[in-house]
């Protein structure tokens, strides 16, 4: 079973913005801008809340439920929960509260609570996000709608089967494998700062699966490697420490029928990546590398 | 039943390194983890990996710093082995592709860290652990090492001789989370526990929700002594609302701590006149709480960590991840304003007693990483020493378990290493709750295994495992079928009393209170049940079993804290505000003793084959 039926197609909304985004501002400027925007949103929210009542603030959750072996849950449904709201509350906090206070069978993966373990990528208000780094105050609608990642088989409630995702990751030979290593076991390989900078963003991937879930191509072609796996291939193909021979092998892997050429640059992966990895750019760059490479052998 | 030469429980840094090492020795090795390897909490480590790599530095200096940092509670053979092996391990992971931060010449960068006499902390931005974890998992994939992910190991298969030193470990029992199946894992050579930390015993912690001390609790109940459990590190810079860690790297790069009066209190209040913010973590944590307690805290809760003066370029280059964490989890822009920080539980220096080869006193049972206590960190771990520890001792445990010929360990383990009996008078009877029945559901199963005990008689190894599997099946069924209270209440009670009473500053009355509360929690735990009836991905069941482990480790920590009547490293006692070397250069050891915990001491080894360490006053 899949949640595709439930899917609301909101993921494409801002693909254009990210293409036309002015490249000149520094990360600091961008961060300050986002902060100002958030502050004004928070102000607005505060005004709204003051008007509402002096009662305890609450937030409503609408959560996808499914369990293949429990009576009443074999048919997917949504359950409503109302939990107390506090400033700074994340979607994960709300889920934990609902589970620990109302229904201990409410099931979702989570571990680190700080956006590094990649366990809790969910479909929140129609978009792939990490529950732990999604502030409820930042969401637009009054009710938070929480579903499992689309395009993956649901195991139970918000838990999806990640096996296919892991298989795709492993299909790109995702491990460092240098042509040559220093003979001395106490001598490091050298890597220029520029080269490290080049692969830096690609090494941030936390295998959460948000990108692949957001990708229309991956949804239609189960064999497509998908953005996360291709990014992993990029991470090694661009690492100067590995050497030219290995790079050739890597380019052959991503060039296959279900590799980089399937990508139609819709930017949905880049949009949802919680680690801000420029996935689409990485895929495009591998396409260019593959072409250059093929020309070389003509 | 599954069969392998070596079973590694847990697939964070220590587990992955151990598995690769065992595989290098030709062993058929399997990793069994309740998560997927890349979800492990090693990934949250930020700061770095210490190793003496450069001219002007050498392993002996690293060893000296580590011994001083341990406040002379580390064992010299462990510390020397660690400092000697660390450089090779760090270069090894560089050869495996670790994306280290680099110098102009392309060499691996190193930065200063607290308590280090040389800038020897290698790092990869402020997300070193993430890169280390992924780099090693990639190498596991490369080698085709078998991984059982989302399989939760709930018990060990250990024979039942009276003397733990005669017991043997033949495998483990695991519960497949997706299907609810309980299976045995037969280990021909050995089982390595690498389950990480136990921070869930506290409610303000940098640890993951999964860090429930499973390995410690299982080894403890199987008869391995817990060592120096009172030694809990409180990291001085965690975000107040969530406990998310702000790396020591911020202070390493020059970040400054201020109190409410804008004083740079580490200097101005005289806590560490030489090293200031870069004093050892225990020193900085106590300083911060003293500021708060004396009314100079901000909003009576925290202090400020300011890094703005480092400049945007340097921050983005070396600490970018910190900006994201502060923004996402505290709503603060570190480029624009100081970040609020306060101490939070971070690391357990104590744990499963092992020697330098990772071996416990039970034949075939190993531990490595935060789960283990070699003892390397003693009373206080230095920043940047946890990651090399899991590399060095993960590798050694893996090699040894796979049968590599290694030098005999100098550190003695097991009850025979006892030097004197313990002296502690807890206000309650600690240990297992005697329900007068054979109910194995809530008690971790240890009682029915003692029913079987026929000392001296050899029990067939496979029978031991089958018996353990049967017990765990009964436990799961009972938990699923019974009615009872939700474990979450019990866990929350434990966490609250631990944070209130067994924190940075400890007083006898508070420790007594904690033991009372823990006893009550144990009694309530006898009535827990799982209300989700499903065999499919039942996290209610997993968390309920974990809570039993949290209870055992919380009690062990508190008993150790009550026993140690001195101030050493991370352990401070209101009634005993001095380090008392005459009496207390010894490890507190706690044996489960079949449900009736027994405290004893074992000497600290200040001498190794290389040198002798002289305890000195620890000032920074």
Coordinates of C-alpha atoms in Angstrom, one line a residue, chain A residues 26-29 31-32 35 38 67-70 99-100 104-119 132-133 135 155-156 159 162-163 166 170 174-177 181-182 184-193 196-197 200 203-208 232 235-236 239 241 275-276, chain B residues 36 38-39 41 43-44 46 54 87-88 91 94-108 124-125 127 130-131 134 137-139 141-142 149-150 205-210 242 244 312 316 320 323-325 327-329 333 335-337 486 488 531-532 534-540 543:
Chain A
X26 CA 25.9 35.8 1.2
X27 CA 24.7 33.0 3.4
X28 CA 24.6 35.4 6.3
X29 CA 22.4 37.8 4.5
X31 CA 19.9 33.7 7.1
X32 CA 19.2 37.2 8.4
X35 CA 15.1 35.3 10.4
X38 CA 10.2 34.4 10.6
X67 CA -1.5 -1.2 10.8
X68 CA -1.9 -4.2 8.6
X69 CA -2.6 -6.5 11.6
X70 CA -4.7 -4.4 14.0
X99 CA 2.2 9.2 21.7
X100 CA 3.3 9.4 25.3
X104 CA 1.3 4.7 22.8
X105 CA 0.7 2.8 19.5
X106 CA 1.3 5.9 17.5
X107 CA 4.4 4.9 15.5
X108 CA 7.2 6.9 13.9
X109 CA 11.0 6.7 13.6
X110 CA 13.1 9.3 15.5
X111 CA 16.3 9.3 17.4
X112 CA 18.8 12.2 17.5
X113 CA 16.2 15.1 17.7
X114 CA 18.8 17.4 15.9
X115 CA 18.5 16.7 12.2
X116 CA 21.5 14.5 11.8
X117 CA 20.2 10.9 12.1
X118 CA 17.7 11.3 9.2
X119 CA 15.1 9.1 10.8
X132 CA 12.6 17.4 14.4
X133 CA 13.6 20.6 12.6
X135 CA 8.8 24.4 14.0
X155 CA 4.9 -0.4 7.2
X156 CA 2.8 1.2 9.9
X159 CA 6.9 4.4 9.2
X162 CA 13.4 2.2 3.5
X163 CA 14.9 -0.9 1.9
X166 CA 19.0 1.8 0.8
X170 CA 24.3 1.0 -2.3
X174 CA 29.1 4.4 -2.1
X175 CA 32.5 4.0 -0.6
X176 CA 35.9 5.6 -1.0
X177 CA 38.1 3.5 -3.1
X181 CA 47.2 5.1 -1.2
X182 CA 50.3 6.3 0.5
X184 CA 53.2 4.7 4.9
X185 CA 50.3 4.0 7.1
X186 CA 51.0 7.2 9.0
X187 CA 50.9 9.4 5.9
X188 CA 47.7 11.1 4.9
X189 CA 46.5 11.7 1.4
X190 CA 46.5 15.4 0.4
X191 CA 43.4 17.2 -0.7
X192 CA 43.1 20.8 -1.7
X193 CA 40.8 23.1 0.2
X196 CA 37.1 19.6 -0.2
X197 CA 34.8 22.6 -0.7
X200 CA 31.5 19.4 1.1
X203 CA 28.9 14.8 2.1
X204 CA 26.2 16.3 4.3
X205 CA 23.5 13.8 3.2
X206 CA 21.8 12.0 6.1
X207 CA 20.0 9.4 4.1
X208 CA 16.6 10.7 5.2
X232 CA 26.5 10.0 -3.2
X235 CA 30.6 12.9 -3.6
X236 CA 33.1 10.3 -4.7
X239 CA 36.9 13.7 -4.7
X241 CA 41.8 11.7 -3.7
X275 CA 20.6 19.8 4.6
X276 CA 20.4 22.3 1.7
Chain B
X36 CA 20.0 1.6 10.8
X38 CA 23.7 5.7 9.6
X39 CA 21.1 6.7 12.3
X41 CA 24.4 8.8 17.5
X43 CA 26.7 11.1 13.8
X44 CA 25.9 13.9 16.2
X46 CA 30.6 17.6 16.3
X54 CA 52.5 16.5 13.9
X87 CA 47.4 8.4 15.0
X88 CA 47.3 5.2 12.9
X91 CA 45.2 8.2 9.2
X94 CA 41.6 9.4 6.1
X95 CA 42.6 6.6 3.8
X96 CA 38.9 5.5 3.9
X97 CA 37.9 8.9 2.5
X98 CA 36.9 10.8 5.6
X99 CA 36.4 14.4 4.4
X100 CA 38.6 16.1 7.0
X101 CA 39.0 19.9 7.0
X102 CA 42.2 20.8 5.4
X103 CA 45.2 23.2 5.7
X104 CA 46.6 25.3 2.8
X105 CA 49.0 22.5 1.9
X106 CA 46.2 19.9 1.7
X107 CA 47.1 18.2 5.0
X108 CA 44.5 17.3 7.6
X124 CA 35.5 17.8 9.5
X125 CA 33.8 21.2 10.0
X127 CA 30.1 17.7 12.0
X130 CA 28.5 12.5 10.9
X131 CA 31.4 12.1 8.5
X134 CA 29.2 7.6 7.2
X137 CA 29.5 2.6 7.2
X138 CA 30.6 3.0 3.6
X139 CA 33.6 0.7 4.3
X141 CA 29.2 -1.7 2.6
X142 CA 32.4 -2.1 0.6
X149 CA 19.2 -3.3 10.9
X150 CA 16.2 -2.6 13.1
X205 CA 20.8 15.4 27.5
X206 CA 22.7 15.7 24.2
X207 CA 22.1 12.0 23.7
X208 CA 19.6 10.5 21.2
X209 CA 16.3 9.0 22.2
X210 CA 17.9 5.6 21.4
X242 CA 16.4 21.0 23.8
X244 CA 21.2 20.0 21.5
X312 CA 31.4 35.3 9.2
X316 CA 31.0 29.5 7.9
X320 CA 28.6 26.4 9.9
X323 CA 24.7 28.2 13.0
X324 CA 22.1 25.8 11.7
X325 CA 21.7 24.1 15.1
X327 CA 18.8 28.7 14.4
X328 CA 16.7 25.5 14.1
X329 CA 16.6 24.5 17.7
X333 CA 21.4 33.6 14.7
X335 CA 26.3 35.5 13.5
X336 CA 24.1 38.2 14.9
X337 CA 23.8 37.4 18.7
X486 CA 2.6 3.0 30.2
X488 CA 6.6 6.5 29.5
X531 CA -0.9 -1.3 24.9
X532 CA -0.2 -1.6 21.2
X534 CA 0.7 -5.3 17.0
X535 CA 3.7 -7.3 16.1
X536 CA 4.4 -4.9 13.3
X537 CA 6.9 -2.1 14.2
X538 CA 5.8 -2.0 17.8
X539 CA 7.9 0.9 19.2
X540 CA 5.8 0.8 22.4
X543 CA 10.6 1.6 24.5

